[in-house]
Every structure is written in C-alpha cells, then in structure tokens.
C-alpha positions as YAML, in Angstrom:
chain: A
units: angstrom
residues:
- id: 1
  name: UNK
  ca: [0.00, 0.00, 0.00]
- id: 2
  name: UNK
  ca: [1.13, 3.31, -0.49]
- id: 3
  name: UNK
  ca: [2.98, 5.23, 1.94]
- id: 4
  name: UNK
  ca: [1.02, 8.71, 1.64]
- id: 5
  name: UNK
  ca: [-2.17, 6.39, 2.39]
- id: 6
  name: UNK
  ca: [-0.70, 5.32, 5.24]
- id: 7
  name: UNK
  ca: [0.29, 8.46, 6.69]
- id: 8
  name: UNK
  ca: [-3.04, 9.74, 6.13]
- id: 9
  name: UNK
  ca: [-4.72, 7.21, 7.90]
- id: 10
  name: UNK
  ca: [-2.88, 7.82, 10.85]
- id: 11
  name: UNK
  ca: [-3.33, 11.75, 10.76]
- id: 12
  name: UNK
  ca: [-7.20, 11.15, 10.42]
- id: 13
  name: UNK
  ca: [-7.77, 7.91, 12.83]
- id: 14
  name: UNK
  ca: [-4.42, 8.87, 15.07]
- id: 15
  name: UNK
  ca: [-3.55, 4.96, 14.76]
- id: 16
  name: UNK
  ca: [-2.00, 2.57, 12.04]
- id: 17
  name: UNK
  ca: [-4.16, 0.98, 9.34]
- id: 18
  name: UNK
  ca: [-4.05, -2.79, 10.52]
- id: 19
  name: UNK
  ca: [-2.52, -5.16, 7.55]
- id: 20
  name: UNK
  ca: [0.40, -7.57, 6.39]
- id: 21
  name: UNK
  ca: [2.47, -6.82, 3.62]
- id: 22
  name: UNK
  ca: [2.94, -10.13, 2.51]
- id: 23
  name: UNK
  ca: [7.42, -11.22, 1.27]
- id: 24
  name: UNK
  ca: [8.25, -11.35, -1.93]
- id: 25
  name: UNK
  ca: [8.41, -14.96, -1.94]
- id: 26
  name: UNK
  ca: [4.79, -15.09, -0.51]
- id: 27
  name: UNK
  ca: [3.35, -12.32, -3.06]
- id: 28
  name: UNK
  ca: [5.06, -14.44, -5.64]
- id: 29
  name: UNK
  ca: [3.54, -18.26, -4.63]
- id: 30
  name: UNK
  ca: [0.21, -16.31, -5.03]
- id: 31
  name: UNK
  ca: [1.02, -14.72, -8.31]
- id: 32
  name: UNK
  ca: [1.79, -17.93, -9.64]
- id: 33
  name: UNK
  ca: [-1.45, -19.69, -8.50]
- id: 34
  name: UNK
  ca: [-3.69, -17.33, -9.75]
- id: 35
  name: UNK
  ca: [-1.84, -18.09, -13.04]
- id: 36
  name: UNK
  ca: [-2.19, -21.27, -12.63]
- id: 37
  name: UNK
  ca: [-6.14, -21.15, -11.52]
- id: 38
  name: UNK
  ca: [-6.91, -19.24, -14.57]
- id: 39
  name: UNK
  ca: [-4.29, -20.85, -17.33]
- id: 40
  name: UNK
  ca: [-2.24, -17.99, -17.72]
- id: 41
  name: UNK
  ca: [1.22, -18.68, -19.42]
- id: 42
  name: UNK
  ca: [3.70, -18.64, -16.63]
- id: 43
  name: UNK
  ca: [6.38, -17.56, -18.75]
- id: 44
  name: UNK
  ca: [4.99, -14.53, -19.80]
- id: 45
  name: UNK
  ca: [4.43, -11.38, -16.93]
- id: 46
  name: UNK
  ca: [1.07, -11.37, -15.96]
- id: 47
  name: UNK
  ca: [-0.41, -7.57, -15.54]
- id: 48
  name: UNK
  ca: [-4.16, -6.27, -13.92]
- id: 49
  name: UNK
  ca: [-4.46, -5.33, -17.98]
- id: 50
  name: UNK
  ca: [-4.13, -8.61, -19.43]
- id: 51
  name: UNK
  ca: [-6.06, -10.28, -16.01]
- id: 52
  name: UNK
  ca: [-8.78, -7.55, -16.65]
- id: 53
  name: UNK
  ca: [-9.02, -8.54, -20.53]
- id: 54
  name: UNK
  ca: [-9.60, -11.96, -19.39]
- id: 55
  name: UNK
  ca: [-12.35, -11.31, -17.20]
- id: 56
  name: UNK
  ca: [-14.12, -9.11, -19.78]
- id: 57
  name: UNK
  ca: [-17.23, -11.65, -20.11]
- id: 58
  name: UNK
  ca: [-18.00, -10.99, -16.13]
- id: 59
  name: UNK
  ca: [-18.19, -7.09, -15.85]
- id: 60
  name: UNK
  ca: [-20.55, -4.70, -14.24]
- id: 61
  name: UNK
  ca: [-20.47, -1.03, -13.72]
- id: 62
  name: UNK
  ca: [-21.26, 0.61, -10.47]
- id: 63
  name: UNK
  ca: [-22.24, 3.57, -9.86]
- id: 64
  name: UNK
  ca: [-22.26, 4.47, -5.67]
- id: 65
  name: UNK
  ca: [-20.01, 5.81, -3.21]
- id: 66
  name: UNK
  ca: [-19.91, 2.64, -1.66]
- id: 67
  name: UNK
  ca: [-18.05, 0.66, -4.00]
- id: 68
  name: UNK
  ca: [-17.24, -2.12, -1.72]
- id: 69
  name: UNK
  ca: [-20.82, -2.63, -0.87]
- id: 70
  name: UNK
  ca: [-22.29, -2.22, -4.07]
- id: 71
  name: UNK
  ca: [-20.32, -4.78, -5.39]
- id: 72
  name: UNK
  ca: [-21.85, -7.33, -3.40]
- id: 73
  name: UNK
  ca: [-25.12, -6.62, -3.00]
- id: 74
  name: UNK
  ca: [-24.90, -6.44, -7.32]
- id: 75
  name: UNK
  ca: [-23.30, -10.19, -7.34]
- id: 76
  name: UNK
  ca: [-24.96, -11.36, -4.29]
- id: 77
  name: UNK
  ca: [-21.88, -12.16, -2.52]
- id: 78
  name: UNK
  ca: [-21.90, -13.46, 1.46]
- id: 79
  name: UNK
  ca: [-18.59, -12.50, 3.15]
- id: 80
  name: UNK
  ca: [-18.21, -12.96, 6.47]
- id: 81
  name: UNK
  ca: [-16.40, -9.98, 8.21]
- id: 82
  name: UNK
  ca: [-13.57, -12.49, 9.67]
- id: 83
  name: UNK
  ca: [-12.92, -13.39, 5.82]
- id: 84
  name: UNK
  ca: [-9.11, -12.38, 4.47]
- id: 85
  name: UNK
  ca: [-9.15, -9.99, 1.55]
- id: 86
  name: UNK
  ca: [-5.95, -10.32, -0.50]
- id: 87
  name: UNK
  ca: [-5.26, -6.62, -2.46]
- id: 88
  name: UNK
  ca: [-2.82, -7.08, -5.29]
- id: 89
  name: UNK
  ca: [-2.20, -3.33, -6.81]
- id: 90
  name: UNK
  ca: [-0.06, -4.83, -8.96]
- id: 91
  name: UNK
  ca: [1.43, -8.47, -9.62]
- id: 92
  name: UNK
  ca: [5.14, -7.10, -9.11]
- id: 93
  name: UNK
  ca: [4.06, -5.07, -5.78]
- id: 94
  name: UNK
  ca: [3.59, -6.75, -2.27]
- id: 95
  name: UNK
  ca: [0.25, -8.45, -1.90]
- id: 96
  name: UNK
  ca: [-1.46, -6.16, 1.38]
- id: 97
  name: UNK
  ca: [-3.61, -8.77, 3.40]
- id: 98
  name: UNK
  ca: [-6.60, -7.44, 5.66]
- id: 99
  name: UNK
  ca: [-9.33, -8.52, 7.53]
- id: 100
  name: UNK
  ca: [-12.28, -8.14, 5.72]
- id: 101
  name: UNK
  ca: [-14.40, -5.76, 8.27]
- id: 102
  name: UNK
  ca: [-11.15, -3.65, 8.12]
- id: 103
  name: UNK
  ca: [-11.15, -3.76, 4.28]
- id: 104
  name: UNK
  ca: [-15.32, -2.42, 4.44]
- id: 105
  name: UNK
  ca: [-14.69, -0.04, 6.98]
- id: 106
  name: UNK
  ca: [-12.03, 1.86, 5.48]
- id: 107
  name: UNK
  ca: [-12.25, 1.15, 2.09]
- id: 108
  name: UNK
  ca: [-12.16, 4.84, 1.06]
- id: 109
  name: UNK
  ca: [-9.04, 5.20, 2.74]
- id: 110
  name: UNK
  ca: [-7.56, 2.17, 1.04]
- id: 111
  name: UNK
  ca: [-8.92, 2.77, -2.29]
- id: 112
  name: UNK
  ca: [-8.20, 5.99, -3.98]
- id: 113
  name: UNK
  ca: [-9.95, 6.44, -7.44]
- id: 114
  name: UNK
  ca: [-7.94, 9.31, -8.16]
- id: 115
  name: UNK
  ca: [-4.65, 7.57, -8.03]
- id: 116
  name: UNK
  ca: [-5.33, 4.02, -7.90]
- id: 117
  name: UNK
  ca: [-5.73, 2.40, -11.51]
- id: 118
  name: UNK
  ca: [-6.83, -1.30, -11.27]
- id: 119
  name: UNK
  ca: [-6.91, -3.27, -7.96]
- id: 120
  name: UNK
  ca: [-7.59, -6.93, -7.93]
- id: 121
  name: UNK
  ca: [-9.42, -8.16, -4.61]
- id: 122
  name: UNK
  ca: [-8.96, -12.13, -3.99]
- id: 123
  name: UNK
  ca: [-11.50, -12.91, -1.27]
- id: 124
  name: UNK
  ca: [-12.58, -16.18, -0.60]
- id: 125
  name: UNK
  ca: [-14.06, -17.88, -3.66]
- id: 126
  name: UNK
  ca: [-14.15, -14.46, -5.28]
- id: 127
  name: UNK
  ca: [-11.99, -12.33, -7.43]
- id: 128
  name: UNK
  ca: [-12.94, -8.79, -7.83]
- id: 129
  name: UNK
  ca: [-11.48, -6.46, -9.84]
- id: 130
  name: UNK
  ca: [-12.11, -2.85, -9.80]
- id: 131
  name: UNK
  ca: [-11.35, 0.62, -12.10]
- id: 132
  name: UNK
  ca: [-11.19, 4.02, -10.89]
- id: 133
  name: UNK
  ca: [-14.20, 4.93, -13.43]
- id: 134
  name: UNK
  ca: [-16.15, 1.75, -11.37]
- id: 135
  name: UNK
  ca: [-16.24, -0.45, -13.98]
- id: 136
  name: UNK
  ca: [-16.20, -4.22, -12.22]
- id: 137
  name: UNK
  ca: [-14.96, -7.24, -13.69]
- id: 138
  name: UNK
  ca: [-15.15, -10.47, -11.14]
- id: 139
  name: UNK
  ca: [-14.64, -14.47, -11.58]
- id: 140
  name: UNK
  ca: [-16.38, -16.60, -9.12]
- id: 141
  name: UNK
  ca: [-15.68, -20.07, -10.68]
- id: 142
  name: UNK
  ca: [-12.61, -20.35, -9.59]
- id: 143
  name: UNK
  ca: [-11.53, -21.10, -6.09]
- id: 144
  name: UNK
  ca: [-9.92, -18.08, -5.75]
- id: 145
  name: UNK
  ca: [-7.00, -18.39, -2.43]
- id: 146
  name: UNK
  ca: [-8.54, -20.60, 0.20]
- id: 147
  name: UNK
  ca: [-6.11, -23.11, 1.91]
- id: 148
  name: UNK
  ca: [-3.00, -20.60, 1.78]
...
C-alpha cells in the first residue's frame, strides 16, 4: 500500500491501518497460483491489464459511493467480516492482506480512485477487480485463495 495512504490514515484515525504486507516470496507463490487457476502462461508477466481482458465476459459497472458494498449486494456475494481480503495493486508489488471488516470499513481510505488504476481483490471464492471509473470485472468459478 502506499505510503502517503498510510500516513493519512494515521493523521485522520491517530492509529495505524491494521494489515500484512505479505514477502516477496509469498506475493510471488500467489502470483503464480492465480496463473495457474486461470491458465495464464507462466512464462509470460502477468499484468491487472491482461487479467482484466480476461475477465471481460463478467463485468458490471457501479455507480455508488460505496463501491465495496455495491459490489456485493450487485453479485450477491456473502462474506463474512472475519474473511481475508488479499489486495494485489499490482502483480510485481507486495500483496497487502486485511481482515475483511477492516477492508469495508475503510475502504475509502484504502482505495483511492484518483490515483489508484486497477486493484484486484482475492477474497474467498471471489476475485474482484475494480477501475477508478467503477467499472467491475469479477470471476467466481474459480476457487480463488482458500487453503494458503
């Protein structure tokens, strides 16, 4: 996660924004799965472009300043707020792991539309991505990273 979001969380809620940065070698062993899951070539880099082309047959747009909650009350999805949300900004970045309830109730100081492009959500069987214009592409057929 960015530093400047960071720091602004703590000048706003005067503590730190509770998460794990996940090692390279961890953010990597993910990366590779979710290749694997959804028969990407694992010779060639995988990007949120080319993950976002291939989920162009599942795509919504929402419109609400709830993102977050849109999203699954549009797809009907039942998350329970102990559930780990995996945030991949980008598949050469650190994967940022969260508790789900932490994830809904600050999700407008994680998320930035203004600066933040494409962010790919892995939570439970789900995996969400979303654009800063809210368009929503999402694959639920896969099982996304249960049994880490």
């Amino acid at each position: 996660m960015d530093e400047f979001k960071l720091e602004n969380f703590k000048k706003e809620y005067k503590k730190d924004l509770i998460f794990l940065e996940l090692s390279d070698f961890e953010t990597k062993r993910i990366v590779n799965r979710i290749k694997n899951e959804n028969r990407f070539n694992n010779h060639l880099p995988l990007t949120l472009s080319l993950f976002w082309k291939e989920l162009e047959s599942n795509s919504i747009n929402v419109e609400s300043t709830n993102i977050l909650e849109e999203i699954f009350n549009v797809l009907n999805l039942k998350v329970s707020s102990s559930s780990i949300v995996y945030i991949i900004w980008d598949f050469e970045k650190p994967i940022d792991v969260f508790k789900y309830d932490e994830v809904s109730k600050y999700w407008d100081d994680i998320w930035y539309d203004t600066t933040d492009e494409i962010i790919l959500l892995c939570i439970e069987d789900y995996y969400i991505l979303i654009t800063d214009y809210g368009e929503i592409r999402y694959s639920i057929s896969q099982p996304a990273l249960q049994n880490l």
